[in-house]
mmCIF file of C-alpha atoms in Angstrom:
data_model
loop_
_atom_site.group_PDB
_atom_site.id
_atom_site.type_symbol
_atom_site.label_atom_id
_atom_site.label_comp_id
_atom_site.label_asym_id
_atom_site.label_seq_id
_atom_site.Cartn_x
_atom_site.Cartn_y
_atom_site.Cartn_z
ATOM 1 C CA MET A 1 8.235 8.263 -13.389
ATOM 2 C CA ASN A 2 11.874 7.468 -15.273
ATOM 3 C CA PHE A 3 14.502 6.170 -12.907
ATOM 4 C CA ARG A 4 17.804 6.942 -13.197
ATOM 5 C CA ARG A 5 19.800 3.107 -13.521
ATOM 6 C CA VAL A 6 21.544 2.415 -10.704
ATOM 7 C CA VAL A 7 25.283 0.220 -11.314
ATOM 8 C CA ILE A 8 27.424 -1.405 -8.883
ATOM 9 C CA THR A 9 31.203 -0.381 -9.575
ATOM 10 C CA GLY A 10 33.244 -1.299 -6.540
ATOM 11 C CA VAL A 11 32.757 -3.560 -3.199
ATOM 12 C CA GLY A 12 34.836 -3.805 0.181
ATOM 13 C CA ALA A 13 34.482 -6.368 2.831
ATOM 14 C CA ILE A 14 36.100 -7.564 6.146
ATOM 15 C CA THR A 15 34.504 -10.688 7.173
ATOM 16 C CA PRO A 16 35.074 -14.027 9.484
ATOM 17 C CA VAL A 17 36.165 -15.937 6.458
ATOM 18 C CA GLY A 18 38.163 -13.483 4.712
ATOM 19 C CA ASN A 19 39.775 -9.343 5.281
ATOM 20 C CA ASP A 20 39.138 -8.604 1.729
ATOM 21 C CA VAL A 21 36.664 -9.369 -1.052
ATOM 22 C CA PRO A 22 38.654 -11.708 -2.854
ATOM 23 C CA SER A 23 39.291 -14.260 -0.023
ATOM 24 C CA TYR A 24 35.781 -13.724 1.375
ATOM 25 C CA TRP A 25 34.514 -14.979 -2.003
ATOM 26 C CA ASN A 26 37.125 -17.578 -2.327
ATOM 27 C CA ALA A 27 36.405 -19.020 1.416
ATOM 28 C CA LEU A 28 32.576 -19.114 0.639
ATOM 29 C CA LEU A 29 33.420 -20.994 -2.585
ATOM 30 C CA ASN A 30 35.251 -23.760 -0.800
ATOM 31 C CA GLY A 31 33.079 -23.424 2.028
ATOM 32 C CA VAL A 32 35.154 -22.355 4.614
ATOM 33 C CA SER A 33 33.470 -22.009 8.266
ATOM 34 C CA GLY A 34 34.543 -18.968 10.401
ATOM 35 C CA ALA A 35 33.728 -20.234 13.835
ATOM 36 C CA ALA A 36 35.820 -21.092 16.337
ATOM 37 C CA PRO A 37 36.275 -20.279 20.318
ATOM 38 C CA ILE A 38 35.984 -16.604 21.193
ATOM 39 C CA THR A 39 39.153 -14.294 21.795
ATOM 40 C CA LEU A 40 37.902 -11.154 22.118
ATOM 41 C CA PHE A 41 36.696 -11.985 25.577
ATOM 42 C CA ASP A 42 36.906 -14.437 28.326
ATOM 43 C CA ALA A 43 33.400 -16.575 27.437
ATOM 44 C CA THR A 44 34.530 -19.460 29.772
ATOM 45 C CA ASN A 45 31.301 -18.682 32.078
ATOM 46 C CA PHE A 46 28.672 -18.186 28.692
ATOM 47 C CA ARG A 47 26.199 -20.637 27.505
ATOM 48 C CA THR A 48 27.861 -19.934 23.963
ATOM 49 C CA GLN A 49 31.568 -20.128 23.561
ATOM 50 C CA PHE A 50 32.299 -19.489 19.970
ATOM 51 C CA ALA A 51 31.414 -17.168 17.340
ATOM 52 C CA CYS A 52 32.895 -15.881 13.646
ATOM 53 C CA GLU A 53 35.270 -13.054 14.325
ATOM 54 C CA VAL A 54 37.207 -11.043 12.067
ATOM 55 C CA LYS A 55 40.495 -12.422 12.346
ATOM 56 C CA ASN A 56 44.086 -10.910 11.830
ATOM 57 C CA PHE A 57 42.513 -7.351 11.904
ATOM 58 C CA ASP A 58 44.988 -4.801 13.652
ATOM 59 C CA PRO A 59 43.492 -0.928 13.425
ATOM 60 C CA LEU A 60 47.352 -0.190 13.786
ATOM 61 C CA ASP A 61 47.534 -1.311 10.188
ATOM 62 C CA HIS A 62 44.721 1.089 8.873
ATOM 63 C CA PHE A 63 45.002 4.181 11.438
ATOM 64 C CA GLU A 64 47.845 6.284 13.501
ATOM 65 C CA LYS A 65 47.448 4.918 17.086
ATOM 66 C CA LYS A 66 45.770 8.633 18.127
ATOM 67 C CA GLU A 67 43.368 8.522 15.448
ATOM 68 C CA ALA A 68 42.042 4.685 16.225
ATOM 69 C CA ARG A 69 41.419 5.247 19.621
ATOM 70 C CA LYS A 70 38.655 7.609 18.823
ATOM 71 C CA TYR A 71 36.651 5.179 16.594
ATOM 72 C CA ASP A 72 34.947 1.834 18.434
ATOM 73 C CA ARG A 73 36.213 -1.573 16.451
ATOM 74 C CA HIS A 74 32.737 -1.171 14.690
ATOM 75 C CA VAL A 75 33.614 2.216 12.877
ATOM 76 C CA GLN A 76 37.217 0.549 12.337
ATOM 77 C CA LEU A 77 35.791 -2.463 10.316
ATOM 78 C CA ALA A 78 33.187 0.037 8.323
ATOM 79 C CA MET A 79 35.945 2.432 7.182
ATOM 80 C CA VAL A 80 38.646 -0.058 6.134
ATOM 81 C CA ALA A 81 35.702 -2.155 3.781
ATOM 82 C CA ALA A 82 34.678 1.254 2.315
ATOM 83 C CA LYS A 83 38.250 2.187 1.513
ATOM 84 C CA GLN A 84 38.516 -1.072 -0.065
ATOM 85 C CA SER A 85 35.488 -0.319 -2.156
ATOM 86 C CA MET A 86 36.380 2.684 -3.116
ATOM 87 C CA ASP A 87 39.852 1.819 -4.292
ATOM 88 C CA ASP A 88 38.284 -0.703 -6.521
ATOM 89 C CA ALA A 89 35.786 1.770 -7.915
ATOM 90 C CA ASN A 90 39.340 3.350 -9.249
ATOM 91 C CA PHE A 91 37.438 7.177 -8.990
ATOM 92 C CA ASP A 92 39.582 10.162 -9.896
ATOM 93 C CA LEU A 93 38.584 11.821 -6.396
ATOM 94 C CA GLU A 94 39.880 15.006 -8.457
ATOM 95 C CA LYS A 95 37.301 14.979 -10.707
ATOM 96 C CA LEU A 96 34.466 13.718 -8.175
ATOM 97 C CA ASP A 97 31.425 15.956 -7.675
ATOM 98 C CA THR A 98 31.616 15.001 -3.900
ATOM 99 C CA ASN A 99 28.309 17.182 -3.166
ATOM 100 C CA ARG A 100 26.852 14.558 -5.474
ATOM 101 C CA GLY A 101 28.226 11.700 -3.114
ATOM 102 C CA GLY A 102 26.567 10.583 -0.473
ATOM 103 C CA VAL A 103 27.089 7.602 2.812
ATOM 104 C CA ILE A 104 24.493 5.323 4.098
ATOM 105 C CA PHE A 105 25.669 2.566 6.190
ATOM 106 C CA SER A 106 24.112 0.565 8.522
ATOM 107 C CA SER A 107 24.491 -0.960 12.140
ATOM 108 C CA GLY A 108 21.673 -2.885 14.064
ATOM 109 C CA ILE A 109 23.715 -2.189 17.402
ATOM 110 C CA GLY A 110 27.005 0.445 17.045
ATOM 111 C CA GLY A 111 29.129 0.844 19.443
ATOM 112 C CA ILE A 112 28.599 -1.804 21.720
ATOM 113 C CA THR A 113 32.116 -2.700 22.530
ATOM 114 C CA SER A 114 33.204 1.016 23.918
ATOM 115 C CA LEU A 115 29.349 0.928 25.536
ATOM 116 C CA GLU A 116 30.565 -1.867 27.561
ATOM 117 C CA LEU A 117 34.245 -0.205 28.179
ATOM 118 C CA GLY A 118 32.553 2.792 29.000
ATOM 119 C CA PHE A 119 30.908 1.578 31.778
ATOM 120 C CA GLU A 120 33.801 0.291 33.209
ATOM 121 C CA GLU A 121 36.329 3.201 32.926
ATOM 122 C CA PHE A 122 33.199 5.095 34.288
ATOM 123 C CA GLN A 123 32.968 2.675 37.466
ATOM 124 C CA SER A 124 36.853 2.778 38.328
ATOM 125 C CA CYS A 125 37.681 6.025 37.792
ATOM 126 C CA GLY A 126 34.177 7.762 38.178
ATOM 127 C CA LYS A 127 34.177 9.975 34.554
ATOM 128 C CA PHE A 128 33.849 9.084 30.906
ATOM 129 C CA ASN A 129 35.997 8.850 28.008
ATOM 130 C CA PRO A 130 35.655 12.105 25.711
ATOM 131 C CA PHE A 131 35.014 9.761 22.916
ATOM 132 C CA TYR A 132 32.788 7.800 24.627
ATOM 133 C CA ILE A 133 29.513 8.896 22.811
ATOM 134 C CA THR A 134 30.977 9.036 19.327
ATOM 135 C CA ARG A 135 32.221 5.581 19.878
ATOM 136 C CA MET A 136 29.100 4.504 20.650
ATOM 137 C CA ILE A 137 26.232 5.803 18.168
ATOM 138 C CA ALA A 138 25.000 3.680 15.356
ATOM 139 C CA ASP A 139 25.323 6.391 13.152
ATOM 140 C CA MET A 140 29.260 6.976 13.340
ATOM 141 C CA ALA A 141 30.056 4.689 10.232
ATOM 142 C CA ALA A 142 28.500 6.827 7.725
ATOM 143 C CA GLY A 143 29.455 10.200 9.573
ATOM 144 C CA HIS A 144 33.651 9.079 9.229
ATOM 145 C CA ILE A 145 33.218 7.471 6.006
ATOM 146 C CA SER A 146 31.733 11.008 4.547
ATOM 147 C CA MET A 147 34.807 12.712 6.148
ATOM 148 C CA MET A 148 37.026 10.426 4.827
ATOM 149 C CA TYR A 149 36.018 11.295 1.206
ATOM 150 C CA LYS A 150 34.195 14.798 1.712
ATOM 151 C CA PHE A 151 30.957 13.286 0.495
ATOM 152 C CA ARG A 152 28.316 16.095 1.253
ATOM 153 C CA GLY A 153 25.581 14.447 -0.219
ATOM 154 C CA PRO A 154 22.690 12.134 2.026
ATOM 155 C CA ASN A 155 24.655 10.690 4.902
ATOM 156 C CA PHE A 156 23.399 8.621 7.872
ATOM 157 C CA GLY A 157 22.667 5.213 9.103
ATOM 158 C CA THR A 158 20.355 2.734 9.341
ATOM 159 C CA VAL A 159 18.882 1.010 12.110
ATOM 160 C CA SER A 160 16.404 -2.348 11.737
ATOM 161 C CA ALA A 161 18.640 -5.037 13.467
ATOM 162 C CA CYS A 162 19.508 -7.841 10.930
ATOM 163 C CA ALA A 163 17.815 -6.200 8.233
ATOM 164 C CA SER A 164 19.708 -2.708 8.703
ATOM 165 C CA SER A 165 22.047 -3.104 5.863
ATOM 166 C CA THR A 166 20.318 -4.191 3.271
ATOM 167 C CA HIS A 167 17.438 -1.276 3.960
ATOM 168 C CA ALA A 168 21.256 0.714 3.765
ATOM 169 C CA LEU A 169 21.075 -0.230 0.370
ATOM 170 C CA SER A 170 17.393 0.434 -0.525
ATOM 171 C CA VAL A 171 18.017 4.047 0.583
ATOM 172 C CA ALA A 172 21.317 4.102 -1.546
ATOM 173 C CA PHE A 173 19.802 2.983 -4.195
ATOM 174 C CA ASP A 174 16.504 5.437 -4.336
ATOM 175 C CA GLN A 175 18.957 8.126 -3.831
ATOM 176 C CA ILE A 176 20.758 7.508 -7.094
ATOM 177 C CA ARG A 177 17.948 6.639 -9.342
ATOM 178 C CA LEU A 178 15.484 9.529 -8.095
ATOM 179 C CA GLY A 179 18.242 11.894 -8.909
ATOM 180 C CA ARG A 180 19.474 13.135 -5.285
ATOM 181 C CA ALA A 181 23.298 11.810 -5.834
ATOM 182 C CA ASP A 182 25.643 10.299 -8.377
ATOM 183 C CA VAL A 183 27.516 8.286 -5.989
ATOM 184 C CA MET A 184 26.735 6.328 -3.009
ATOM 185 C CA ILE A 185 28.941 4.619 -0.432
ATOM 186 C CA THR A 186 26.459 2.013 1.112
ATOM 187 C CA GLY A 187 26.735 -1.538 3.540
ATOM 188 C CA GLY A 188 26.427 -2.210 6.929
ATOM 189 C CA VAL A 189 28.641 -3.066 9.704
ATOM 190 C CA GLU A 190 28.541 -5.188 13.268
ATOM 191 C CA THR A 191 30.863 -6.430 15.833
ATOM 192 C CA ALA A 192 28.479 -7.642 18.687
ATOM 193 C CA VAL A 193 30.897 -10.302 20.080
ATOM 194 C CA THR A 194 31.247 -9.046 23.277
ATOM 195 C CA ARG A 195 29.944 -10.091 26.945
ATOM 196 C CA SER A 196 26.864 -8.171 26.284
ATOM 197 C CA GLY A 197 26.377 -9.163 22.852
ATOM 198 C CA ILE A 198 26.763 -12.668 23.391
ATOM 199 C CA GLY A 199 25.236 -13.172 26.984
ATOM 200 C CA GLY A 200 22.074 -10.932 25.568
ATOM 201 C CA PHE A 201 21.560 -13.382 23.035
ATOM 202 C CA ASN A 202 22.136 -16.285 25.103
ATOM 203 C CA ALA A 203 19.122 -15.100 27.391
ATOM 204 C CA MET A 204 17.677 -15.410 24.449
ATOM 205 C CA HIS A 205 18.070 -18.898 23.629
ATOM 206 C CA ALA A 206 19.101 -17.400 20.350
ATOM 207 C CA LEU A 207 22.288 -18.643 19.722
ATOM 208 C CA SER A 208 23.550 -22.046 19.011
ATOM 209 C CA THR A 209 25.398 -23.762 22.071
ATOM 210 C CA ARG A 210 27.605 -26.145 20.053
ATOM 211 C CA ASN A 211 30.756 -25.524 21.711
ATOM 212 C CA ASP A 212 32.225 -29.159 21.098
ATOM 213 C CA ASP A 213 31.846 -28.114 17.200
ATOM 214 C CA PRO A 214 31.538 -24.715 16.099
ATOM 215 C CA GLN A 215 32.315 -24.968 12.621
ATOM 216 C CA HIS A 216 29.273 -27.375 12.290
ATOM 217 C CA ALA A 217 27.447 -25.223 14.122
ATOM 218 C CA SER A 218 25.428 -23.051 11.727
ATOM 219 C CA ARG A 219 23.405 -25.488 10.033
ATOM 220 C CA PRO A 220 20.736 -23.985 8.133
ATOM 221 C CA PHE A 221 17.986 -25.774 6.647
ATOM 222 C CA SER A 222 18.902 -29.356 8.808
ATOM 223 C CA LYS A 223 16.687 -30.811 11.765
ATOM 224 C CA SER A 224 19.624 -30.277 14.479
ATOM 225 C CA ARG A 225 19.896 -26.599 13.960
ATOM 226 C CA ASP A 226 19.612 -25.026 17.377
ATOM 227 C CA GLY A 227 20.293 -21.035 16.468
ATOM 228 C CA PHE A 228 22.570 -18.448 15.016
ATOM 229 C CA VAL A 229 26.125 -17.919 15.118
ATOM 230 C CA MET A 230 27.410 -14.135 16.180
ATOM 231 C CA GLY A 231 29.583 -12.844 13.344
ATOM 232 C CA GLU A 232 31.161 -9.337 12.906
ATOM 233 C CA GLY A 233 32.083 -8.068 10.145
ATOM 234 C CA ALA A 234 31.624 -5.097 7.540
ATOM 235 C CA GLY A 235 30.603 -5.093 3.485
ATOM 236 C CA SER A 236 30.787 -1.756 2.040
ATOM 237 C CA LEU A 237 29.402 -1.514 -2.105
ATOM 238 C CA ILE A 238 29.473 1.506 -4.669
ATOM 239 C CA PHE A 239 26.380 2.522 -6.208
ATOM 240 C CA GLU A 240 26.988 4.536 -9.169
ATOM 241 C CA GLU A 241 24.453 6.472 -11.730
ATOM 242 C CA TYR A 242 24.625 4.299 -14.910
ATOM 243 C CA GLU A 243 25.746 7.281 -17.040
ATOM 244 C CA HIS A 244 28.234 8.241 -14.715
ATOM 245 C CA ALA A 245 29.954 5.347 -14.379
ATOM 246 C CA ILE A 246 29.818 4.514 -18.133
ATOM 247 C CA LYS A 247 31.209 7.877 -18.607
ATOM 248 C CA ARG A 248 34.521 7.394 -16.593
ATOM 249 C CA GLY A 249 34.536 4.116 -17.917
ATOM 250 C CA ALA A 250 33.994 2.279 -14.604
ATOM 251 C CA LYS A 251 34.213 -1.544 -14.510
ATOM 252 C CA ILE A 252 30.263 -2.633 -13.953
ATOM 253 C CA TYR A 253 29.567 -5.483 -11.325
ATOM 254 C CA ALA A 254 26.033 -5.790 -11.705
ATOM 255 C CA GLU A 255 22.498 -3.742 -11.976
ATOM 256 C CA VAL A 256 20.262 -2.976 -8.894
ATOM 257 C CA VAL A 257 17.252 -2.888 -10.354
ATOM 258 C CA GLY A 258 14.645 -3.876 -7.449
ATOM 259 C CA ILE A 259 14.044 -3.518 -3.434
ATOM 260 C CA GLY A 260 11.482 -4.294 -1.298
ATOM 261 C CA ALA A 261 10.266 -3.605 2.331
ATOM 262 C CA SER A 262 7.680 -5.196 4.318
ATOM 263 C CA ALA A 263 6.969 -5.839 8.744
ATOM 264 C CA ASP A 264 5.597 -9.195 10.044
ATOM 265 C CA ALA A 265 3.541 -7.156 12.252
ATOM 266 C CA TYR A 266 3.731 -10.575 14.600
ATOM 267 C CA HIS A 267 6.429 -10.967 17.013
ATOM 268 C CA MET A 268 9.166 -9.051 18.820
ATOM 269 C CA THR A 269 11.981 -11.530 17.483
ATOM 270 C CA ALA A 270 10.054 -14.468 15.505
ATOM 271 C CA THR A 271 9.326 -14.633 11.881
ATOM 272 C CA HIS A 272 5.678 -15.280 11.204
ATOM 273 C CA PRO A 273 5.488 -19.041 10.899
ATOM 274 C CA ASP A 274 3.850 -18.736 7.391
ATOM 275 C CA GLY A 275 6.274 -16.348 6.251
ATOM 276 C CA GLU A 276 3.876 -13.536 5.504
ATOM 277 C CA GLY A 277 6.252 -10.697 5.868
ATOM 278 C CA ALA A 278 8.531 -12.408 3.378
ATOM 279 C CA VAL A 279 6.050 -12.927 1.037
ATOM 280 C CA LEU A 280 5.355 -9.574 0.873
ATOM 281 C CA VAL A 281 8.929 -8.449 0.607
ATOM 282 C CA MET A 282 9.508 -10.262 -1.902
ATOM 283 C CA GLU A 283 6.863 -9.646 -4.238
ATOM 284 C CA ARG A 284 7.516 -6.215 -3.385
ATOM 285 C CA ALA A 285 11.161 -6.369 -4.572
ATOM 286 C CA LEU A 286 9.865 -8.122 -8.242
ATOM 287 C CA GLU A 287 7.088 -5.450 -8.469
ATOM 288 C CA ASP A 288 9.470 -2.609 -8.002
ATOM 289 C CA ALA A 289 11.919 -4.436 -10.475
ATOM 290 C CA GLY A 290 9.843 -5.320 -13.066
ATOM 291 C CA MET A 291 10.039 -8.930 -13.269
ATOM 292 C CA LYS A 292 8.503 -11.852 -13.053
ATOM 293 C CA PRO A 293 9.302 -14.754 -10.402
ATOM 294 C CA GLU A 294 11.087 -16.952 -13.423
ATOM 295 C CA GLU A 295 13.211 -14.084 -13.765
ATOM 296 C CA ILE A 296 15.232 -15.193 -10.486
ATOM 297 C CA ASP A 297 18.036 -17.203 -10.755
ATOM 298 C CA TYR A 298 19.517 -17.666 -7.366
ATOM 299 C CA ILE A 299 18.222 -16.327 -3.440
ATOM 300 C CA ASN A 300 20.710 -15.532 -0.836
ATOM 301 C CA MET A 301 18.679 -16.790 1.874
ATOM 302 C CA HIS A 302 18.409 -15.098 5.237
ATOM 303 C CA GLY A 303 18.696 -18.748 6.207
ATOM 304 C CA THR A 304 20.339 -17.745 10.045
ATOM 305 C CA SER A 305 20.020 -21.822 11.288
ATOM 306 C CA THR A 306 17.305 -21.038 13.677
ATOM 307 C CA PRO A 307 14.254 -23.503 14.279
ATOM 308 C CA VAL A 308 11.136 -21.117 13.650
ATOM 309 C CA GLY A 309 13.331 -18.768 10.979
ATOM 310 C CA ASP A 310 14.475 -21.279 8.518
ATOM 311 C CA VAL A 311 10.970 -22.770 7.760
ATOM 312 C CA SER A 312 9.222 -20.069 7.431
ATOM 313 C CA GLU A 313 11.693 -18.325 4.641
ATOM 314 C CA VAL A 314 11.308 -21.501 2.809
ATOM 315 C CA LYS A 315 7.480 -21.427 3.153
ATOM 316 C CA ALA A 316 7.494 -18.013 1.476
ATOM 317 C CA ILE A 317 9.859 -18.697 -1.287
ATOM 318 C CA LEU A 318 7.608 -21.489 -2.223
ATOM 319 C CA LYS A 319 4.123 -19.623 -2.062
ATOM 320 C CA VAL A 320 6.155 -16.691 -4.244
ATOM 321 C CA PHE A 321 7.937 -18.483 -6.789
ATOM 322 C CA GLY A 322 5.319 -21.822 -7.044
ATOM 323 C CA ASP A 323 6.980 -24.154 -9.437
ATOM 324 C CA HIS A 324 9.684 -21.916 -10.444
ATOM 325 C CA ALA A 325 11.183 -22.237 -6.965
ATOM 326 C CA TYR A 326 12.652 -26.248 -7.904
ATOM 327 C CA LYS A 327 14.383 -24.510 -10.716
ATOM 328 C CA MET A 328 16.515 -21.850 -8.612
ATOM 329 C CA SER A 329 19.515 -22.005 -6.816
ATOM 330 C CA LEU A 330 19.202 -21.499 -2.990
ATOM 331 C CA SER A 331 21.789 -20.932 -0.191
ATOM 332 C CA SER A 332 22.665 -19.660 3.240
ATOM 333 C CA THR A 333 26.116 -18.348 3.331
ATOM 334 C CA LYS A 334 25.751 -17.439 7.066
ATOM 335 C CA SER A 335 26.438 -21.584 7.288
ATOM 336 C CA MET A 336 30.080 -19.716 7.118
ATOM 337 C CA THR A 337 30.254 -16.545 7.904
ATOM 338 C CA GLY A 338 27.913 -16.807 10.920
ATOM 339 C CA HIS A 339 25.333 -13.931 11.123
ATOM 340 C CA LEU A 340 26.735 -9.975 10.998
ATOM 341 C CA LEU A 341 23.256 -8.649 12.300
ATOM 342 C CA GLY A 342 23.361 -5.488 10.698
ATOM 343 C CA GLY A 343 26.248 -6.391 8.629
ATOM 344 C CA THR A 344 24.572 -9.019 7.117
ATOM 345 C CA GLY A 345 22.659 -7.929 4.558
ATOM 346 C CA ALA A 346 25.980 -5.909 2.825
ATOM 347 C CA ILE A 347 28.264 -9.082 2.548
ATOM 348 C CA GLU A 348 25.186 -10.969 1.182
ATOM 349 C CA ALA A 349 24.728 -8.479 -1.328
ATOM 350 C CA ILE A 350 28.423 -8.778 -2.330
ATOM 351 C CA ALA A 351 28.229 -12.792 -2.554
ATOM 352 C CA SER A 352 24.586 -12.221 -4.723
ATOM 353 C CA ILE A 353 26.557 -9.839 -6.887
ATOM 354 C CA LEU A 354 29.591 -12.369 -7.686
ATOM 355 C CA ALA A 355 27.448 -15.213 -8.322
ATOM 356 C CA ILE A 356 25.993 -13.435 -10.741
ATOM 357 C CA LYS A 357 29.826 -12.028 -12.507
ATOM 358 C CA GLU A 358 31.252 -14.979 -11.981
ATOM 359 C CA GLY A 359 28.693 -18.002 -12.478
ATOM 360 C CA ILE A 360 28.712 -19.600 -9.508
ATOM 361 C CA VAL A 361 26.439 -19.943 -6.546
ATOM 362 C CA PRO A 362 28.064 -20.532 -3.057
ATOM 363 C CA PRO A 363 27.169 -23.374 -0.910
ATOM 364 C CA THR A 364 25.113 -23.858 2.525
ATOM 365 C CA ILE A 365 27.661 -26.018 4.896
ATOM 366 C CA ASN A 366 26.754 -28.248 7.524
ATOM 367 C CA HIS A 367 24.002 -30.294 6.030
ATOM 368 C CA ASP A 368 23.846 -34.116 6.615
ATOM 369 C CA GLU A 369 21.645 -36.515 4.482
ATOM 370 C CA GLU A 370 20.513 -37.741 7.641
ATOM 371 C CA ASP A 371 19.616 -34.798 9.391
ATOM 372 C CA LYS A 372 16.362 -33.826 7.368
ATOM 373 C CA ASP A 373 13.836 -31.362 8.798
ATOM 374 C CA PRO A 374 10.229 -32.879 7.861
ATOM 375 C CA ASP A 375 9.289 -29.332 7.552
ATOM 376 C CA ILE A 376 11.739 -28.370 4.644
ATOM 377 C CA ASP A 377 11.017 -29.645 1.111
ATOM 378 C CA TYR A 378 14.435 -30.903 0.214
ATOM 379 C CA ASN A 379 13.306 -30.742 -3.024
ATOM 380 C CA LEU A 380 14.408 -27.327 -3.451
ATOM 381 C CA ASP A 381 18.151 -26.635 -4.210
ATOM 382 C CA PHE A 382 19.835 -25.329 -0.836
ATOM 383 C CA THR A 383 23.423 -25.962 -2.591
ATOM 384 C CA PHE A 384 24.339 -28.098 0.007
ATOM 385 C CA ASN A 385 27.877 -28.512 0.721
ATOM 386 C CA GLN A 386 29.407 -27.658 -2.371
ATOM 387 C CA ALA A 387 29.084 -24.749 -4.805
ATOM 388 C CA LYS A 388 27.654 -25.181 -7.906
ATOM 389 C CA LYS A 389 28.112 -23.539 -11.362
ATOM 390 C CA ARG A 390 25.045 -21.984 -13.269
ATOM 391 C CA GLU A 391 24.222 -18.945 -15.109
ATOM 392 C CA VAL A 392 22.468 -16.409 -12.530
ATOM 393 C CA ARG A 393 20.958 -13.679 -14.786
ATOM 394 C CA ALA A 394 19.365 -12.193 -11.723
ATOM 395 C CA ALA A 395 19.600 -12.765 -7.698
ATOM 396 C CA MET A 396 17.700 -11.641 -4.824
ATOM 397 C CA SER A 397 19.264 -11.284 -1.340
ATOM 398 C CA ASN A 398 16.490 -11.775 1.526
ATOM 399 C CA THR A 399 17.424 -10.127 5.020
ATOM 400 C CA PHE A 400 14.910 -10.150 8.200
ATOM 401 C CA GLY A 401 15.389 -8.637 11.362
ATOM 402 C CA PHE A 402 13.741 -8.592 15.051
ATOM 403 C CA GLY A 403 10.744 -5.947 15.517
ATOM 404 C CA GLY A 404 9.797 -7.728 12.256
ATOM 405 C CA HIS A 405 11.605 -5.902 9.732
ATOM 406 C CA ASN A 406 12.190 -7.614 6.032
ATOM 407 C CA ALA A 407 14.129 -6.387 3.379
ATOM 408 C CA THR A 408 14.833 -7.704 -0.064
ATOM 409 C CA ILE A 409 16.991 -6.075 -2.672
ATOM 410 C CA ILE A 410 17.615 -7.743 -6.608
ATOM 411 C CA PHE A 411 21.003 -7.457 -8.582
ATOM 412 C CA LYS A 412 20.450 -8.022 -12.353
ATOM 413 C CA LYS A 413 23.552 -8.973 -14.998
ATOM 414 C CA PHE A 414 24.634 -5.689 -16.254
ATOM 415 C CA GLU A 415 23.764 -5.288 -19.842
ATOM 416 C CA GLY A 416 24.288 -1.684 -21.326
#
C-alpha cells in the first residue's frame, strides 16, 4: 500500500518551563528545572510538596470569564496550545477544507480538578454544577478544539496513561497517511497537580519526596533517583499531508515516518524489568518507518526517574540498537519538565522535532558523576547536564504508561 507522507507544520506548548514553544525550547537547552513548591493547593500534609506546575497562566488572558468557567484547567491549556500550533501553521482558514481536518487530543486523566471541586460543591450545597460532566471527561479537549476550528474530520481522545499523547500522534498520523484527513491537530494535556493526583501517586510511592531540593528531584539515570516529579501542561502539533502542505507553501519542521505500539503484559504499574514491551515498540516503529537502527541519531527517552523504569528502558535500547546505541544521543527532558502523564509524549515530540530542525540535543539534567547506578551503562551518551550540538537526521520518542502501554514515534529531517 502506498501511504501518503505526513509532515509537521505547526507546534504549540504550555509547559512548566515556558508557555510557548520558543520559551520551552530555550529552557530545555539551558537546563532549566520547572520544579518548585506546589501553589495550586495546600500540600503541607503531603509526602510530596512540590511539582512542575505551569506558571503565570491566567485563563482570562485567553477566554472571556463566562467562557473560561465552562472549561476545566486541562481543556484551557489544551485549547491555548492548539491555537499556538494553528497560528504557527499559518493556514488561510477561509480556504481550508475543515471537513478534511480532524482533532485527536489526549489526556490520561482528564478533568481531575473539576472532579474534586464537583464533589466539594455537592457536599456543600447538595447539587452538581451543570458543567460538571463536560469539564471532567477526558475527550473534551479534543471536542472543544474541533469546535474552535470547525474541524469535522476524525475527532476523539486517546487514553493510555502516560503513553496517551504519543498514541494520539500515532492515530493522527494514520488518519492522514490512510487518506482519511489532510490536516490533524494532535497532542496531549494533563493537569494532575491536585490533592487527589499528588495524594494518589504518593500512596503508590511513585513520586519523588525530595522536598528539600525540588529542582534536583527529577534525576533520570542517577542512582539516587527516588520517583518521578509530577508535571502539567499541554503540547499540540499540526500534522499535514505533504502535498497539501507544499501546495500552500507551509514551513515544515520535520516528517513523521513511523509509529509503534506494544504492551508489557506484565504489571499494572511497573515496566518489564528486561524491557520486553519497550523492545517490541521500538522495533515496530523502526519497521513501520522502513528504517534501520543505525539511522536513528537521538532518542528522547521516557526516562521518568523511577528506580525500575529507567533501567528497563536502557536495557531495551541496548537490545534494539546494539553497538549503534553508543553512537546515538539520549536524553530525558523530564529531568526539567517533570512527568506530564498524558501530555508528556506531545511536548517530548516537539523537543525531538526541534532537535532535528536545530541540530542540538537537549540535556538530561541533575546528574552527578559520583551518583552512578551499577545497573546502567554510562558509556551511553545520556547528554548529561549540557545540551549537545550534533546532526540529528532522525529522532525517536518513547512513552510508556501504567497498564503496560508503550508507544513510540519516529521523526525524520524533512527532504522534499
